[in-house]
Amino acid sequence: MSVRPIHIAVLDTDVPCYPVYARRGLYSSQFKFLLTAAADRINASEYHQSRGPLSVHITAFDVVGGSFPHLESLRVSRWLPTENRPPGFPGPVDAILVTGAAAAVYDNLHWIAGLQSFIERVYANYPMVKIFGSCFGHQLIAQALLASDKGYTCQGSSFKISVEPSSDGHEIGMHPITLNPAFVSNFPPLARFTPEQPLHIQIIHGDAVISSPEDTPLPERKGTMLPEPWLNIGSSLKCPIQGLYKPGQVLTFQGHFEFDAFATAELCHQFARQFQWPEDLLASYLENIRRSVVPGKDDDDSKTAAEAVLLFFAGEDCTSSADINPSSLSNIKYQLYAVLLHTMTGSNPRSTNA
């Protein structure tokens, strides 16, 4: 079978804190390592035997410095096994990946407006190009594609999407994420995750994508409603919207499948110095991170998350070419569960991201 090459443009929006950078390089380099390893696992898996093998090519762009992929380099038609490309040429860009950053998407920084405009343009004019974001990238994509003053109506309810400081404060370390069955059904690697067996990946953020009924005060903004055909991928106790999914076009994670306990702890130390966190608060976050480390085992489910992202880039999410109804029974059950999950949360002020 023909090899399916996947050309991913990684938009670096920050430089990792020095201990992580010294060991692993830029975020684009870290994603290259993880997604290449994910391709090897997928190619060896039983569920992928009927498909051609996947290969990964990464091109990195320093968007803070104003570097973006040329629009002429983006894919405009579906990949075919007969696609002709010269040796050594990675082919058109199949996917855009927006990394994490310490900035907030609503900060008045010179590069954020240009990045948001680029994402809007790719989404509107290049539907063959997949868009993925991690943490800051997740929030930036939500702000670019879903945030609107006009609001939305779904299932008889009016609501707005925004990116704001989380009223529950920072979410740091390992927090169980209950995945939406309507999302899980599109990705074979995720089939083992249920409400009883949630997903675990590293998390470090203080802002969140908020879905709120109109005219609702901040502490009650804990909805999971999204306009059709978008899906919320899942919820944690502190963060109702842990990611966004529009089949075949957009996928985002609030968490970091590219982080492990080491990377999260180092970034936590940096945030503590930068924002003058009290020692007891830092200690509580570090303890939560430390608990995720099990000698001889993977810290989390980042490998599985990476496989799902790569299948999305390859156009192998199960409904990427079909219509999906997010008000299906499984999605309604999930939304009811998410509402119950968030009746227990409190409030706390503003935050930082990664």
XYZ file of C-alpha atoms in Angstrom:
354
model
C 0.000 0.000 0.000
C 1.063 3.592 -0.596
C 2.543 5.520 2.305
C 0.269 8.375 3.399
C 2.591 11.344 4.072
C 1.243 13.968 6.477
C 2.832 17.416 6.268
C 2.187 19.346 9.489
C 2.972 23.050 9.873
C 3.658 23.621 13.578
C 3.161 27.232 14.646
C 5.491 27.837 17.599
C 3.826 30.464 19.812
C 6.353 30.348 22.658
C 9.732 28.960 23.688
C 9.639 26.225 26.372
C 11.033 27.110 29.779
C 14.813 26.616 29.730
C 15.112 23.224 31.528
C 12.609 21.730 29.057
C 14.128 23.485 26.037
C 17.646 22.363 27.012
C 16.493 18.741 27.103
C 13.898 18.622 24.307
C 14.091 21.716 22.101
C 11.212 23.781 20.757
C 7.585 22.685 20.978
C 7.683 21.900 17.246
C 10.543 19.456 17.876
C 8.626 17.832 20.729
C 5.524 17.382 18.567
C 7.667 15.888 15.781
C 9.040 13.247 18.153
C 5.618 12.370 19.614
C 3.693 12.279 16.337
C 6.385 10.251 14.566
C 6.243 7.705 17.397
C 2.436 7.728 17.151
C 2.686 6.925 13.432
C 4.874 3.907 14.212
C 2.323 2.583 16.724
C -0.620 3.192 14.400
C 1.132 1.482 11.484
C 1.703 -1.595 13.661
C -1.848 -1.658 15.062
C -4.475 -4.205 14.121
C -7.188 -1.628 13.359
C -4.929 0.092 10.778
C -3.790 -2.981 8.838
C -6.259 -2.355 6.000
C -4.883 1.160 5.413
C -1.559 2.377 4.092
C 1.164 3.373 6.572
C 1.384 6.964 7.801
C 4.523 9.106 7.776
C 5.051 12.495 9.438
C 6.875 15.568 8.164
C 7.047 18.682 10.377
C 7.793 22.230 9.228
C 8.142 24.736 12.086
C 7.129 28.407 11.952
C 8.004 31.154 14.444
C 4.693 33.014 14.462
C 5.832 35.380 17.231
C 8.477 36.541 14.747
C 5.908 36.789 11.957
C 6.642 33.532 10.123
C 3.631 31.667 8.682
C 3.116 29.019 5.999
C 2.525 30.493 2.541
C -1.121 30.071 1.595
C 0.025 28.611 -1.728
C 1.601 25.724 0.213
C -1.698 24.593 1.783
C -3.585 21.534 0.569
C -6.562 22.319 -1.685
C -7.650 18.792 -2.696
C -7.912 15.390 -1.070
C -4.754 13.300 -0.923
C -4.629 10.425 -3.409
C -2.130 7.536 -3.527
C -1.277 8.664 -7.062
C -0.302 12.152 -5.888
C 2.984 13.112 -7.523
C 5.680 14.761 -5.433
C 9.410 15.109 -6.132
C 11.821 13.207 -3.846
C 12.478 15.152 -0.659
C 9.476 17.458 -1.179
C 7.050 17.181 1.770
C 4.046 18.085 -0.360
C 1.272 20.526 0.491
C 0.559 21.306 4.124
C -2.084 18.878 5.403
C -2.456 20.280 8.917
C -1.836 23.357 11.054
C -0.823 22.806 14.703
C -0.883 25.760 17.130
C 1.266 25.143 20.220
C 0.808 26.219 23.809
C 2.033 29.569 25.153
C 2.206 31.426 28.456
C 0.262 34.306 26.876
C -3.492 34.724 27.090
C -5.352 34.893 23.785
C -6.927 38.199 24.838
C -3.523 39.792 25.604
C -2.595 42.825 23.510
C 0.478 41.233 21.929
C 1.573 42.129 18.406
C 1.495 38.576 17.031
C -1.838 37.277 18.361
C -4.096 39.195 15.962
C -2.051 37.994 12.982
C -2.219 34.383 14.174
C -5.965 34.607 14.718
C -6.459 36.104 11.254
C -4.382 33.302 9.720
C -6.469 30.605 11.432
C -9.699 32.291 10.316
C -8.460 32.418 6.731
C -7.304 28.802 6.640
C -10.590 27.613 8.160
C -12.710 29.608 5.697
C -10.754 29.007 2.492
C -8.824 25.740 2.905
C -11.248 23.079 4.197
C -8.823 20.271 3.292
C -6.338 21.563 5.899
C -6.848 20.179 9.414
C -6.448 22.595 12.335
C -5.273 21.487 15.795
C -4.440 23.478 18.923
C -3.011 22.636 22.346
C -3.939 24.742 25.419
C -3.264 28.306 24.196
C -3.795 26.946 20.685
C -7.150 25.480 21.757
C -8.231 28.827 23.186
C -6.946 30.820 20.196
C -8.857 28.600 17.774
C -12.021 28.944 19.873
C -11.627 32.724 19.917
C -11.012 32.826 16.161
C -13.757 30.451 15.031
C -16.472 30.410 17.704
C -16.344 33.536 19.878
C -18.981 35.999 18.696
C -21.027 38.864 20.091
C -24.121 37.554 18.314
C -24.239 34.256 20.225
C -25.784 30.948 19.192
C -28.990 28.992 19.670
C -28.936 25.209 20.134
C -31.648 22.891 21.490
C -33.732 25.966 22.348
C -31.004 27.630 24.432
C -29.101 30.829 23.599
C -25.438 30.982 24.568
C -22.124 32.629 23.757
C -18.591 31.273 23.437
C -15.680 33.214 24.926
C -12.182 32.746 26.334
C -11.834 34.060 29.875
C -9.949 33.499 33.121
C -11.361 30.373 34.723
C -13.575 31.177 37.689
C -12.194 28.023 39.341
C -8.566 29.121 39.095
C -5.656 27.154 37.687
C -6.014 23.522 36.675
C -2.567 21.954 36.977
C -1.289 18.399 36.951
C -3.252 15.261 36.255
C -7.027 15.658 36.237
C -9.383 12.971 34.888
C -11.172 14.011 31.696
C -14.517 12.360 31.027
C -14.685 12.097 27.246
C -17.821 12.716 25.214
C -18.967 9.385 23.678
C -19.928 11.207 20.467
C -16.282 12.289 20.163
C -14.778 8.950 21.233
C -16.777 7.065 18.602
C -14.694 8.684 15.856
C -11.296 7.464 17.070
C -10.511 3.744 17.581
C -7.589 4.421 19.982
C -9.981 6.200 22.370
C -12.497 3.355 22.589
C -11.253 2.203 26.018
C -12.142 5.515 27.696
C -15.477 5.706 29.530
C -16.913 7.783 32.405
C -15.559 5.046 34.682
C -12.155 5.084 32.925
C -11.439 8.725 31.997
C -8.562 10.104 29.950
C -5.498 11.445 31.801
C -3.071 13.911 30.212
C -0.997 16.727 31.691
C -2.847 20.007 32.230
C -1.615 23.496 33.110
C -3.848 26.481 32.387
C -5.723 29.331 34.025
C -7.927 30.501 31.143
C -10.699 28.454 29.590
C -13.128 28.295 26.701
C -16.478 29.247 28.208
C -19.964 28.396 26.936
C -22.452 30.516 28.846
C -26.160 31.218 28.581
C -26.598 34.875 27.707
C -26.729 37.314 30.640
C -25.346 34.696 33.041
C -22.900 35.910 35.744
C -19.340 34.543 35.594
C -19.463 31.936 38.420
C -22.336 30.098 36.696
C -20.641 29.950 33.273
C -20.126 26.203 33.208
C -22.005 25.092 30.106
C -20.855 22.674 27.415
C -23.131 23.826 24.582
C -21.475 24.394 21.203
C -23.013 25.300 17.836
C -23.646 22.353 15.514
C -21.756 20.428 14.241
C -19.076 21.199 16.854
C -18.576 18.841 19.800
C -17.017 19.314 23.214
C -14.490 16.479 23.506
C -14.943 16.107 27.281
C -14.925 17.673 30.734
C -12.917 17.706 33.941
C -14.134 18.894 37.321
C -12.683 22.392 36.853
C -12.968 22.767 33.083
C -16.247 21.895 31.324
C -14.815 22.281 27.808
C -11.598 20.258 27.499
C -11.404 20.509 23.732
C -13.275 21.169 20.510
C -13.999 18.888 17.581
C -15.479 19.678 14.202
C -15.265 16.407 12.271
C -12.783 16.494 9.450
C -11.596 20.039 10.078
C -10.807 21.125 13.664
C -9.597 19.377 16.838
C -8.266 21.017 20.002
C -7.135 19.886 23.461
C -7.042 22.061 26.557
C -4.494 19.622 27.974
C -0.988 18.808 26.771
C -0.308 15.390 25.270
C 3.157 16.809 24.468
C 3.947 17.271 28.192
C 4.969 14.758 30.825
C 5.354 15.281 34.577
C 8.847 16.760 34.128
C 7.709 19.398 31.613
C 4.601 20.335 33.600
C 6.566 20.681 36.849
C 9.233 22.883 35.240
C 6.601 25.160 33.729
C 4.823 25.262 37.086
C 8.050 26.505 38.712
C 8.355 29.192 36.023
C 4.786 30.375 36.575
C 5.351 30.443 40.340
C 8.328 32.795 39.900
C 6.599 34.903 37.269
C 3.337 35.369 39.154
C 4.694 35.132 42.716
C 2.611 32.191 43.825
C 2.831 31.414 47.552
C 4.978 28.388 48.410
C 2.077 26.297 49.690
C 0.143 26.791 46.431
C 3.152 25.756 44.350
C 3.693 22.736 46.598
C 0.090 21.587 46.114
C 0.400 21.802 42.327
C 3.723 19.950 42.321
C 2.273 17.202 44.507
C -0.566 16.685 42.041
C 1.983 16.450 39.219
C 4.188 14.058 41.223
C 1.283 11.663 41.818
C 1.059 11.034 38.070
C 4.488 9.379 37.985
C 4.386 5.587 38.249
C 7.849 3.979 37.942
C 8.034 1.629 34.985
C 4.760 2.847 33.467
C 3.580 5.733 31.300
C 2.715 8.825 33.330
C -0.524 9.353 31.432
C -2.490 8.657 28.241
C -0.494 11.027 26.037
C 0.467 8.278 23.565
C -3.175 7.469 22.902
C -4.037 11.163 22.567
C -1.197 11.598 20.050
C -2.543 8.689 17.995
C -6.003 10.284 17.873
C -4.506 13.591 16.718
C -2.517 11.884 13.958
C -5.573 9.961 12.720
C -7.407 13.296 12.594
C -4.576 14.802 10.523
C -4.743 11.802 8.174
C -8.498 12.241 7.699
C -9.160 8.917 9.411
C -11.521 10.128 12.101
C -14.579 8.011 11.395
C -17.065 10.760 10.497
C -14.673 13.231 8.863
C -16.525 12.897 5.570
C -20.019 12.399 6.999
C -22.607 14.562 8.661
C -22.752 14.308 12.439
C -25.594 15.226 14.734
C -24.211 16.425 18.056
C -27.653 16.214 19.633
C -27.519 12.418 19.363
C -28.513 10.379 22.408
C -24.920 9.735 23.478
C -24.103 13.436 23.319
C -27.221 14.394 25.306
C -26.285 11.877 28.010
C -22.787 13.335 28.097
C -24.048 16.923 28.434
C -26.292 15.919 31.340
C -23.323 14.221 33.005
C -21.144 17.304 32.464
C -23.747 19.587 34.038
C -23.883 17.374 37.129
C -20.080 17.256 37.261
C -19.835 21.036 37.461
C -22.375 21.688 40.181
C -19.540 21.159 42.701
C -17.055 23.790 41.477
C -16.259 27.043 43.261
C -14.684 30.301 42.092
C -11.234 31.851 41.886
C -9.629 34.616 39.793
C -7.383 34.806 36.712
C -4.710 32.667 35.336
C -1.984 31.692 32.947
C -1.720 29.166 30.161
C 0.888 27.023 28.489
